[in-house]
Each structure stands twice: as C-alpha cells, then as structure tokens.
mmCIF file with all atom_site columns, C-alpha atoms in Angstrom:
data_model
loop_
_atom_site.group_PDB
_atom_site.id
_atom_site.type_symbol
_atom_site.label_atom_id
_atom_site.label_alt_id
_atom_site.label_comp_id
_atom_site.label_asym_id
_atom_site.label_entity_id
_atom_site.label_seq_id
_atom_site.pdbx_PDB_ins_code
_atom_site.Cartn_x
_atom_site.Cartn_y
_atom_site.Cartn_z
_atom_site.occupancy
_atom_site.B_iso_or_equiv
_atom_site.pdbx_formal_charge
_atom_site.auth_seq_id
_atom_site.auth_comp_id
_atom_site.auth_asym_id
_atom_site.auth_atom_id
_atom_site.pdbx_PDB_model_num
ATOM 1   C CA . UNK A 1 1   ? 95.430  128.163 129.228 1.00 57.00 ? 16  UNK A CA 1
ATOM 2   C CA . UNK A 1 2   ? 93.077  128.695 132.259 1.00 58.00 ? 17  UNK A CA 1
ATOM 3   C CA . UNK A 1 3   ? 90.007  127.651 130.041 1.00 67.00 ? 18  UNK A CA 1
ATOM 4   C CA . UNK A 1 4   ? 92.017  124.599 129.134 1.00 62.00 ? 19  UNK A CA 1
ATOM 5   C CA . UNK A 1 5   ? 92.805  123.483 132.587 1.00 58.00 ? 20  UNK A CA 1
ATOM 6   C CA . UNK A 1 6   ? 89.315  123.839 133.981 1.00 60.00 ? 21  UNK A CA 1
ATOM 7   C CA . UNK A 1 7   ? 88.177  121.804 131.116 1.00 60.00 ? 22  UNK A CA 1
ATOM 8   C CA . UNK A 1 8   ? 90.822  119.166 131.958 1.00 58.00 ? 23  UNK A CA 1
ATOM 9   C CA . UNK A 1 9   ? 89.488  119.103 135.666 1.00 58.00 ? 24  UNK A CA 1
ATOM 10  C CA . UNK A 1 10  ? 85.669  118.729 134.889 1.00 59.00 ? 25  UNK A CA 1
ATOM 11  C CA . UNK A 1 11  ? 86.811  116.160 132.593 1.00 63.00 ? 26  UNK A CA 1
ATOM 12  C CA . UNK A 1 12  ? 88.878  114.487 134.848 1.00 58.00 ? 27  UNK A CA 1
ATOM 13  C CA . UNK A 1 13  ? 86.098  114.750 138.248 1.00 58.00 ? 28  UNK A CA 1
ATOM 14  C CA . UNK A 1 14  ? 83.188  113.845 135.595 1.00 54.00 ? 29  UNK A CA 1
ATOM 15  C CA . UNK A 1 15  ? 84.917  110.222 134.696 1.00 61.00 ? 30  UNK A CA 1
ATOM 16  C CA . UNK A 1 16  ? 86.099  110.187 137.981 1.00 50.00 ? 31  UNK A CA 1
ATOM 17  C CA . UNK A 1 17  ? 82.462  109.648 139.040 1.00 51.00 ? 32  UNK A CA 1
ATOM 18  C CA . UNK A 1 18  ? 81.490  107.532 136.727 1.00 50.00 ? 33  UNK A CA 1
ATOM 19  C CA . UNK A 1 19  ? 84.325  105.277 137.728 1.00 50.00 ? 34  UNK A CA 1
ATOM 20  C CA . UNK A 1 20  ? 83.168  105.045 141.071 1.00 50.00 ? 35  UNK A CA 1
ATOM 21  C CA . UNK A 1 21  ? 80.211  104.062 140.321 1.00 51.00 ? 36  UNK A CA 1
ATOM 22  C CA . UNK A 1 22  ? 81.136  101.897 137.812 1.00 51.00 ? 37  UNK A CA 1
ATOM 23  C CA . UNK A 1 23  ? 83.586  99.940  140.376 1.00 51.00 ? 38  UNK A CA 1
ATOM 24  C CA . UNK A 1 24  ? 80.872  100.118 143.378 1.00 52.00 ? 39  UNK A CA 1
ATOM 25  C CA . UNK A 1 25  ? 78.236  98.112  141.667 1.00 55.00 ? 40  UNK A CA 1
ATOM 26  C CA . UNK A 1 26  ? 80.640  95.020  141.458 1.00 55.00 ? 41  UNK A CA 1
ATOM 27  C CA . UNK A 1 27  ? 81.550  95.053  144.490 1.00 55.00 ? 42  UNK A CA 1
ATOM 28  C CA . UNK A 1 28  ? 78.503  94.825  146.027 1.00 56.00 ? 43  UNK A CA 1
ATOM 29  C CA . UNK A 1 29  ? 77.861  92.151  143.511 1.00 60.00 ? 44  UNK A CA 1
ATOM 30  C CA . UNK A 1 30  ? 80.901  90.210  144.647 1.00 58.00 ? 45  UNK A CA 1
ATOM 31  C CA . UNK A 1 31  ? 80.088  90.605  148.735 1.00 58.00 ? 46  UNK A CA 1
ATOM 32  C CA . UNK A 1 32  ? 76.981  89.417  147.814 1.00 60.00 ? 47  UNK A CA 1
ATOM 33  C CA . UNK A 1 33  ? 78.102  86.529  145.916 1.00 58.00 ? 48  UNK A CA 1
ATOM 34  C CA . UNK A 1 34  ? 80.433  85.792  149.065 1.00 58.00 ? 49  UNK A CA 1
ATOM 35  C CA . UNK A 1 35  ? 77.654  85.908  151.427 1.00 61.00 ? 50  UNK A CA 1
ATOM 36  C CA . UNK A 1 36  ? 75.585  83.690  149.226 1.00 59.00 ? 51  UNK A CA 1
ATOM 37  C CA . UNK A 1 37  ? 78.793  80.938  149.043 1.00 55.00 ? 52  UNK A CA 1
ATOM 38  C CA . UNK A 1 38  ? 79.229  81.047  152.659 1.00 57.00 ? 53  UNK A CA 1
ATOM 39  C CA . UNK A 1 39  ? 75.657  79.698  153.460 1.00 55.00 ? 54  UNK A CA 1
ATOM 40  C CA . UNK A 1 40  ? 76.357  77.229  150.327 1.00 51.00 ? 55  UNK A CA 1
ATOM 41  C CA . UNK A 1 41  ? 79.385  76.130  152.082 1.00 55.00 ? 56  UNK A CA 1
ATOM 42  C CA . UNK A 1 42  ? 77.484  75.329  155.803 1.00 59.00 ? 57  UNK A CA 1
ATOM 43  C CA . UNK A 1 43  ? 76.898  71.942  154.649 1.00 65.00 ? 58  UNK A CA 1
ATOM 44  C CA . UNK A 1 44  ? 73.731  70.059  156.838 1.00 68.00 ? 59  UNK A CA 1
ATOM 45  C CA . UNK A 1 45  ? 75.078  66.319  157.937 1.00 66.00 ? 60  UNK A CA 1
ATOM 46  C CA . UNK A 1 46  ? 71.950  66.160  160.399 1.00 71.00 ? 61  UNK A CA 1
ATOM 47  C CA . UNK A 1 47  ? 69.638  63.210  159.694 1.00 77.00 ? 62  UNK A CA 1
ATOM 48  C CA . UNK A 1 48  ? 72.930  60.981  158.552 1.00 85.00 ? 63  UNK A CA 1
ATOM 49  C CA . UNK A 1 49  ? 72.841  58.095  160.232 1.00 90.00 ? 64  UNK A CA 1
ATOM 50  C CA . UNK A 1 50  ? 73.880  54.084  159.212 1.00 89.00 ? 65  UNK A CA 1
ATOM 51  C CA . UNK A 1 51  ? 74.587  51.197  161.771 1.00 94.00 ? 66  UNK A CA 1
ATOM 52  C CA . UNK A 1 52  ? 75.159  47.354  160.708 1.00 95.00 ? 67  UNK A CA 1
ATOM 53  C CA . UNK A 1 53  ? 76.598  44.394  161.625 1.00 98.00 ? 68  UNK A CA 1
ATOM 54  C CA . UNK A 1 54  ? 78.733  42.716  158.960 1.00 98.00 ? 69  UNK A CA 1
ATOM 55  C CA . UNK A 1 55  ? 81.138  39.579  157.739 1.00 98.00 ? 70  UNK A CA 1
ATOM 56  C CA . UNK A 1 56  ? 84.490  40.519  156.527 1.00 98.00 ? 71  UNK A CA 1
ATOM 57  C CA . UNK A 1 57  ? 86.571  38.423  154.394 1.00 98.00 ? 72  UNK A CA 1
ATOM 58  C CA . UNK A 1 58  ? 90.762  38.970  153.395 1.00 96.00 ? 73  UNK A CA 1
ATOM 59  C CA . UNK A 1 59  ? 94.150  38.913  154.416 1.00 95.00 ? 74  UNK A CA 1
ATOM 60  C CA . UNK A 1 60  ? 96.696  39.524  157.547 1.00 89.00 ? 75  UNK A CA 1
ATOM 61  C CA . UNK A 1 61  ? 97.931  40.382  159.167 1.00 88.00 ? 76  UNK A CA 1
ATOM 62  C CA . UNK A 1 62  ? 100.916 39.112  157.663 1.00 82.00 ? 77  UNK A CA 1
ATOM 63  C CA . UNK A 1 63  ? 99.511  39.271  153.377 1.00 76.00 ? 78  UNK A CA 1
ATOM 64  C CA . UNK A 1 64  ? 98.307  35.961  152.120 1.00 84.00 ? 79  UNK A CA 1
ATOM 65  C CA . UNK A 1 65  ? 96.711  34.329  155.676 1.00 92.00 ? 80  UNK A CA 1
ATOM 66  C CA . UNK A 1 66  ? 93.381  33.941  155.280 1.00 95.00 ? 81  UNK A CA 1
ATOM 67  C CA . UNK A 1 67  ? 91.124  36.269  157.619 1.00 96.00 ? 82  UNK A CA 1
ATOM 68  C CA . UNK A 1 68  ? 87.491  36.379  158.804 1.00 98.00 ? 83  UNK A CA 1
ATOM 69  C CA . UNK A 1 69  ? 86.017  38.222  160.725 1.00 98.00 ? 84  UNK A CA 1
ATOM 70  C CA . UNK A 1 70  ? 82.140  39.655  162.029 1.00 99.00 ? 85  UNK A CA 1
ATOM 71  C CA . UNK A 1 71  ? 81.914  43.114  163.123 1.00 98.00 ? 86  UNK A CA 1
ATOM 72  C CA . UNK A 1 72  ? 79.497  45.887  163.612 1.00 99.00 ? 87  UNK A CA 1
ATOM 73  C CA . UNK A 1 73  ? 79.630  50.033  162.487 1.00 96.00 ? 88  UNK A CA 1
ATOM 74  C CA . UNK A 1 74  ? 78.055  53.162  163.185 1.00 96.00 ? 89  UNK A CA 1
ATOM 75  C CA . UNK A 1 75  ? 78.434  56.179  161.395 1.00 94.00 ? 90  UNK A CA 1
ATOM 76  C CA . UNK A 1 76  ? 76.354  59.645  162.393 1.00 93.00 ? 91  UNK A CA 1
ATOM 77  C CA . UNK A 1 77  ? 77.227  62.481  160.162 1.00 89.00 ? 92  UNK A CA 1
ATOM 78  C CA . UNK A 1 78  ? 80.864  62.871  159.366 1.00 93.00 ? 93  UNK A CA 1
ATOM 79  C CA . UNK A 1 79  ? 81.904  60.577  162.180 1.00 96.00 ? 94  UNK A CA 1
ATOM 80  C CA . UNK A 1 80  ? 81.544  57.099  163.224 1.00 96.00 ? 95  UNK A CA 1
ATOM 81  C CA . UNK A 1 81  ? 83.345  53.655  164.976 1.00 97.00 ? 96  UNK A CA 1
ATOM 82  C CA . UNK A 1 82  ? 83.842  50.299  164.155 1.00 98.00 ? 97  UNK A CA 1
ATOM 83  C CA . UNK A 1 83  ? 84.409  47.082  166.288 1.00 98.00 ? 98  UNK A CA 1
ATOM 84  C CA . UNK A 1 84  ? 85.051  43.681  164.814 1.00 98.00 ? 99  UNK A CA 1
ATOM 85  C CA . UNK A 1 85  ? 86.654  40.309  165.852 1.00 98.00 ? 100 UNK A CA 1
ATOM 86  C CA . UNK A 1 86  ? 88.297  38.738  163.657 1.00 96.00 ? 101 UNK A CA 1
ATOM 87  C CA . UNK A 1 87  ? 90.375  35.049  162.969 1.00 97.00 ? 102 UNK A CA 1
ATOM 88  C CA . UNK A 1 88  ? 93.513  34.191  160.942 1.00 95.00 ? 103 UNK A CA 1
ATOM 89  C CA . UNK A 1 89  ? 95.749  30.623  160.798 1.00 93.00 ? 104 UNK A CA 1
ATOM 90  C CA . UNK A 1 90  ? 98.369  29.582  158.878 1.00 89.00 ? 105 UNK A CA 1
ATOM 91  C CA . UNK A 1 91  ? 97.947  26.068  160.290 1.00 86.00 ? 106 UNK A CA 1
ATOM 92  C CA . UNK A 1 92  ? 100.079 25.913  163.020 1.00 87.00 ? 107 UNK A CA 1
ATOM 93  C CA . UNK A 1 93  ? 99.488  29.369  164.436 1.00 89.00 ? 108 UNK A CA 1
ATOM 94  C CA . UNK A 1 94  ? 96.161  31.089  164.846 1.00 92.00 ? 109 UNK A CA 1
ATOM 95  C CA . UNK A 1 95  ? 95.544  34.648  165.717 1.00 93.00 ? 110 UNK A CA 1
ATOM 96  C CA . UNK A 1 96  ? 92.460  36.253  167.320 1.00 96.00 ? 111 UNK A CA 1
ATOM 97  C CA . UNK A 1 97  ? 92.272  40.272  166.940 1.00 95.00 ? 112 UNK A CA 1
ATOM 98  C CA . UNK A 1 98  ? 90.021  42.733  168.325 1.00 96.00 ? 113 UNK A CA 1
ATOM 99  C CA . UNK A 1 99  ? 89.742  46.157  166.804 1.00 96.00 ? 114 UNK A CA 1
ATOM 100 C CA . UNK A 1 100 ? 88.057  49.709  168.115 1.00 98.00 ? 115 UNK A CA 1
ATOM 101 C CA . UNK A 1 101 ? 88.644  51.997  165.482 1.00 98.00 ? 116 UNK A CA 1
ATOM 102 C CA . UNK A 1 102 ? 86.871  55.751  165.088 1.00 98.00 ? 117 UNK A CA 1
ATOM 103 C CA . UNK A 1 103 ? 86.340  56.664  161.442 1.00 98.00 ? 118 UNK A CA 1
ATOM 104 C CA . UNK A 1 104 ? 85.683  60.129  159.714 1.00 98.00 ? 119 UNK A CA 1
ATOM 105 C CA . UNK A 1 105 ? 84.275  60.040  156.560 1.00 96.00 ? 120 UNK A CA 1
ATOM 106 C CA . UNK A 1 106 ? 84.976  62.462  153.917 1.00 95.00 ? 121 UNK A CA 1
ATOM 107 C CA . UNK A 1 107 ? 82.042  63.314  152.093 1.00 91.00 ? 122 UNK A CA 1
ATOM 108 C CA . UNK A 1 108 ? 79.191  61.386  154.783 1.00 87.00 ? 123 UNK A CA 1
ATOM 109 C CA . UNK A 1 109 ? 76.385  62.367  151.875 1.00 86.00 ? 124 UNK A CA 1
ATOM 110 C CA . UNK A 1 110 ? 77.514  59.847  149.691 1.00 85.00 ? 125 UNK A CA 1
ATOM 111 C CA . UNK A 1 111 ? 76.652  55.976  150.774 1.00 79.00 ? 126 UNK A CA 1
ATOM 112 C CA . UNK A 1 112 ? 80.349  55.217  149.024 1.00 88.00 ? 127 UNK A CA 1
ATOM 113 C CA . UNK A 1 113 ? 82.664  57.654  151.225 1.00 92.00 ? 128 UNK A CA 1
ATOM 114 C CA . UNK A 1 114 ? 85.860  56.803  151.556 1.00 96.00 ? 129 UNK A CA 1
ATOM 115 C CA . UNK A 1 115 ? 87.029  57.203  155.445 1.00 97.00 ? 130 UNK A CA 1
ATOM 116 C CA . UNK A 1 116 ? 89.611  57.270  157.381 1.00 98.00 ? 131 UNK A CA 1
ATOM 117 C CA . UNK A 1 117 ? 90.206  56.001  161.086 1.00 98.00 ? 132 UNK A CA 1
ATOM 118 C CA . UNK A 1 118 ? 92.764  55.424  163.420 1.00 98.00 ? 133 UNK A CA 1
ATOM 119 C CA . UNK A 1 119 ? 91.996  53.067  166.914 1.00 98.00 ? 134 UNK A CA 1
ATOM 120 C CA . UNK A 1 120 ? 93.179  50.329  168.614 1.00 97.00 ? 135 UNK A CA 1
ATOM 121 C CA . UNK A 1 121 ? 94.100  46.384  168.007 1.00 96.00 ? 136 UNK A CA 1
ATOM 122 C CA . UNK A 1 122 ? 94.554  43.774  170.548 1.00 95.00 ? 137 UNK A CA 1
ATOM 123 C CA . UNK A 1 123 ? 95.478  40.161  169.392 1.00 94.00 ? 138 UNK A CA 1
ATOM 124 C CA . UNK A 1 124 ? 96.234  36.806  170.867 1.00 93.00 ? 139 UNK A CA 1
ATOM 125 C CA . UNK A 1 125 ? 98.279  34.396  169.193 1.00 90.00 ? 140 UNK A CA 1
ATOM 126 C CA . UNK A 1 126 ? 98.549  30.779  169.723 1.00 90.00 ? 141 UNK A CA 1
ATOM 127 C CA . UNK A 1 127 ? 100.237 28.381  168.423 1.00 88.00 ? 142 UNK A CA 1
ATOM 128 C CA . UNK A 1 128 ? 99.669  24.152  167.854 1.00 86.00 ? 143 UNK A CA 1
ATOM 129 C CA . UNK A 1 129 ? 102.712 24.123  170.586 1.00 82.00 ? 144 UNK A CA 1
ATOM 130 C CA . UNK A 1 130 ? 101.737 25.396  173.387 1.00 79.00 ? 145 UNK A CA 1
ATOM 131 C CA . UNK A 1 131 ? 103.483 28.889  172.754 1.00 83.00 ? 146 UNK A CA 1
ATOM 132 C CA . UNK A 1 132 ? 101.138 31.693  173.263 1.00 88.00 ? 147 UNK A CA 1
ATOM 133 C CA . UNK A 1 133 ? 101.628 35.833  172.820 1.00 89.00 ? 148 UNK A CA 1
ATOM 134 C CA . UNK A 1 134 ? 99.909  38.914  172.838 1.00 92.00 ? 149 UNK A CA 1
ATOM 135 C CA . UNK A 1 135 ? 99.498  41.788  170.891 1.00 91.00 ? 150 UNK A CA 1
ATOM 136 C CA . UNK A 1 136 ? 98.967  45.513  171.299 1.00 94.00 ? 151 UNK A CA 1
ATOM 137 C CA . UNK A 1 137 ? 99.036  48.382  168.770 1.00 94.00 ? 152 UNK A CA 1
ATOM 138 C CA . UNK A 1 138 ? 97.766  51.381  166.957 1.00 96.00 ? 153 UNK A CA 1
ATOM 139 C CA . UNK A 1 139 ? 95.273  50.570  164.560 1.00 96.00 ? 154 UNK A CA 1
ATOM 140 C CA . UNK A 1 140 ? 95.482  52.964  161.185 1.00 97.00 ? 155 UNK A CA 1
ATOM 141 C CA . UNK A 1 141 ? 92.514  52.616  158.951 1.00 98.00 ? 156 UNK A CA 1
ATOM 142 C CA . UNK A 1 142 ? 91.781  53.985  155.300 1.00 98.00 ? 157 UNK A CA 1
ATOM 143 C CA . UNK A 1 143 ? 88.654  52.462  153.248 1.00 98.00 ? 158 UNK A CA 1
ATOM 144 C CA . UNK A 1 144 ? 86.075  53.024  150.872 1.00 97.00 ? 159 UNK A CA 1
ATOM 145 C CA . UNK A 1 145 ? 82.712  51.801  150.933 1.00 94.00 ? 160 UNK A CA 1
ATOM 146 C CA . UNK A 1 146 ? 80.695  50.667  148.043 1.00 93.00 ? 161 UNK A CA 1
ATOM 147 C CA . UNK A 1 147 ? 77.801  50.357  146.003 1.00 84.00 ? 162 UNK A CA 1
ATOM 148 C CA . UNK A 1 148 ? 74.920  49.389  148.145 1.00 80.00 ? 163 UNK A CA 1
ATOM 149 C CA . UNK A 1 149 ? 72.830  46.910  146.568 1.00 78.00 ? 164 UNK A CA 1
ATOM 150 C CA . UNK A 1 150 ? 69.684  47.017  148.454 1.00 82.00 ? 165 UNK A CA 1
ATOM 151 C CA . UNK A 1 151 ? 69.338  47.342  151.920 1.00 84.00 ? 166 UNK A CA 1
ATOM 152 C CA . UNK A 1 152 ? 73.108  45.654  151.996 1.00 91.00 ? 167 UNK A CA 1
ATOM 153 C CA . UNK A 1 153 ? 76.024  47.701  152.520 1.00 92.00 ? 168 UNK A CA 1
ATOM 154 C CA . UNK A 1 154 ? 79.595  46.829  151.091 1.00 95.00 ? 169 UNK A CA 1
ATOM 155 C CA . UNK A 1 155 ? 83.022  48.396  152.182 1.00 96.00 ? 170 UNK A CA 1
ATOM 156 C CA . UNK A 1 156 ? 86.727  47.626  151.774 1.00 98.00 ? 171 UNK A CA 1
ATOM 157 C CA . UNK A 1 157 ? 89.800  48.635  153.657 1.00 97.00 ? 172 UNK A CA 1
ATOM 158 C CA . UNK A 1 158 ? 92.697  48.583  154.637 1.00 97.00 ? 173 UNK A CA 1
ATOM 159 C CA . UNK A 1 159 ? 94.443  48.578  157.899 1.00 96.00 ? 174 UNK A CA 1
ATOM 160 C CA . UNK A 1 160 ? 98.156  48.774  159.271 1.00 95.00 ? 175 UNK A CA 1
ATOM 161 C CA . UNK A 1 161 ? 98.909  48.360  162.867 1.00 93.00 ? 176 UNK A CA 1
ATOM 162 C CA . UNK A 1 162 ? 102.320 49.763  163.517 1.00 88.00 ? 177 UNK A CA 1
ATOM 163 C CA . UNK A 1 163 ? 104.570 49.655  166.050 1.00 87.00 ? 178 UNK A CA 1
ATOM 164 C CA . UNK A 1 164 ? 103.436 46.709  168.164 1.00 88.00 ? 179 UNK A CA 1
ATOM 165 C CA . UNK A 1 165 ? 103.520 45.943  171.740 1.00 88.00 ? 180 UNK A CA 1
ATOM 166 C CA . UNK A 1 166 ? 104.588 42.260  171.836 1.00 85.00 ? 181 UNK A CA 1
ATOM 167 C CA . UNK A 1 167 ? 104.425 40.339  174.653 1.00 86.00 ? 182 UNK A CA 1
ATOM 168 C CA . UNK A 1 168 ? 105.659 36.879  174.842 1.00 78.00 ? 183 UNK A CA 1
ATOM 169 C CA . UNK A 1 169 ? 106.154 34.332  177.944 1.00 72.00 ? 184 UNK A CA 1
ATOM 170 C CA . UNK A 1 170 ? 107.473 36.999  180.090 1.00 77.00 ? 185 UNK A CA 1
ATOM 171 C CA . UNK A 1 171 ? 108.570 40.371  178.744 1.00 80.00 ? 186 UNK A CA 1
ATOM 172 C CA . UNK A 1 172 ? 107.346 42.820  176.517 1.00 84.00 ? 187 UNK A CA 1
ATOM 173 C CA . UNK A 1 173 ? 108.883 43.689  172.930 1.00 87.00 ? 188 UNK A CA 1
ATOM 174 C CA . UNK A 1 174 ? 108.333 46.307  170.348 1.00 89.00 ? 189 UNK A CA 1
ATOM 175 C CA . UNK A 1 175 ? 107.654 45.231  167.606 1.00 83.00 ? 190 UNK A CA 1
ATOM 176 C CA . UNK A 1 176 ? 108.219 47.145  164.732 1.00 84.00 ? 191 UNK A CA 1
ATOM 177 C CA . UNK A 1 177 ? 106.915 45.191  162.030 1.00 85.00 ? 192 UNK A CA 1
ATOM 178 C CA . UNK A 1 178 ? 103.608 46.470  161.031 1.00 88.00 ? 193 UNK A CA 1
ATOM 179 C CA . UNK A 1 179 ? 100.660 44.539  160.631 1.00 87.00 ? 194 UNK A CA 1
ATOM 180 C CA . UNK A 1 180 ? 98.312  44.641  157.876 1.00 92.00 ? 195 UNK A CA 1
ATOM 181 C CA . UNK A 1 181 ? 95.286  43.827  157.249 1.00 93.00 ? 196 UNK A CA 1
ATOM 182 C CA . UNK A 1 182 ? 93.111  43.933  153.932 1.00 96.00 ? 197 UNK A CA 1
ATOM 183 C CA . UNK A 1 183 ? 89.225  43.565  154.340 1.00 96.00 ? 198 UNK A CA 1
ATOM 184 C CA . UNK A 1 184 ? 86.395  43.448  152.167 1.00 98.00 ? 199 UNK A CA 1
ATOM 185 C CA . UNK A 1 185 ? 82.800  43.450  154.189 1.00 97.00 ? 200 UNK A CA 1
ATOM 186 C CA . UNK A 1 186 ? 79.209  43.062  153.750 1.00 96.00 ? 201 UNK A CA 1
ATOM 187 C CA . UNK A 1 187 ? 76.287  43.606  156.107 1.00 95.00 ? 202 UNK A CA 1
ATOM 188 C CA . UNK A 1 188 ? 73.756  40.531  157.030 1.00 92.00 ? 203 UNK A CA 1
#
C-alpha cells in the first residue's frame, strides 16, 4: 500500500510540473500579445491636417426652403471647426444664419469620416414687411464627408438647432421648434 501511494505522489508532482510549464509558456505568450496590441492600439493622428473654404447647397431650416451658403473648415487630427454663412427665402421672408460649430471626427485617417459637432447658430430673419427677428440656438451637427475627387473635397450633413432663443420686436421667446438644416458642400 505504501509502494502504491508513493507511486501515486511522484505521479501526481511529475504531471504536476509538466502542467506548469505547460500553462506558463502561454501566458507569457498572451502578455506578450497584450503588450504588442497596446502599442497597435496608440494610433498616430500627427501630420493630419485639411482646411478649405467651400459652397454649400440644401434645405432649412424649415425642409424644402432653398439654402446656400459659403463657409470655411479646419480639421487637425481627430478635431476640427467649421464657420459658414448661409441664406434661405421663401419669398416673403429671408433668413441669414451664422454657424460656429467644433467637429470630432471618428476615424480622422480616412478623407470620408463621418463627424460629429455641436456649436452655435445665430440668425436674422426679415421679412418683405418690415417685421424683423432674431435667432439664437445650439447648433447639433452629424455628417459624412465624401469621395474626394482631386484636390476637391465633398461633405454632407445634417444639422438641428434646438431649442431656440427667439427674439421678436421686444421680448424674447423659446422656441422649441427645432431647426434643421440639410447641406451638401464642395470646396472651390
């Protein structure tokens, strides 16, 4: 019985070695596999960097009035801003809007990113009877841009400004009507 219990115990410390090392190896394999993903992961956005002026063409910001605007972006690395003017009328009323929006684009090593942004609009409205107003709001921005077809840079997006400050002949009114805006530009 003795002989068979010290043969059960060698047995048992011999694969218990074995085991060890059989379970160390991978392990090292697999912290060295994590250290090799982390420097993977630290992604280099230095030497990104795109600034144009552009011409946008769509709607708002109520849908179907005609819009047009001129503009200019930055973007450096994952971040960047946006200014534009832009003009609506539906004939007897005519807007003129001023955005400052900040972007942050999702994957800046691609020239088609899609982005998102939040900033400010300001807006005056007139109208063909002497009734004037003006606007102030946040300014929430999601777009995409696009193919580049040369040295010319395309983007679309949309923005909805929401709630807005209104201000009429005298007081000010929240408005809680969002505006929206739907743009598709192109650098000159």
């Amino acid at each position: 019985m003795k002989i068979r219990f010290t043969h059960f115990a060698l047995a048992f410390l011999l694969n218990l070695s074995f085991v060890g090392n059989a379970y160390s190896n991978p392990l090292a394999e697999i912290h060295s596999c994590m250290d090799d993903a982390e420097e993977v992961l630290e992604l280099d956005y230095t030497g990104i960097y795109d600034a144009y002026r552009y011409v946008s063409v769509g709607v708002g910001p109520l849908i179907f009035t005609p819009n047009i605007g001129i503009g200019y972006r930055v973007r450096n690395s994952q971040y960047g801003w946006d200014t534009s003017l832009s003009f609506s009328t539906i004939g007897y009323a005519h807007q003129l809007s001023g955005h400052v929006v900040g972007h942050y684009y999702l994957d800046p090593h691609l020239d088609n990113s899609t982005y998102v942004g939040f900033g400010l609009l300001a807006s005056g409205v007139l109208s063909n009877h002497h009734h004037s107003a003006s606007t102030l709001s946040p300014d929430f921005v999601v777009g995409k841009g696009l193919e580049s077809t040369g040295n010319r840079k395309h983007f679309i997006e949309a923005h909805v400004a929401a709630p807005t400050l209104w201000k009429g002949s005298k007081h000010f009114r929240t408005m809680h009507f969002p505006l929206m805006y739907v743009k598709y530009g192109f650098s000159y």
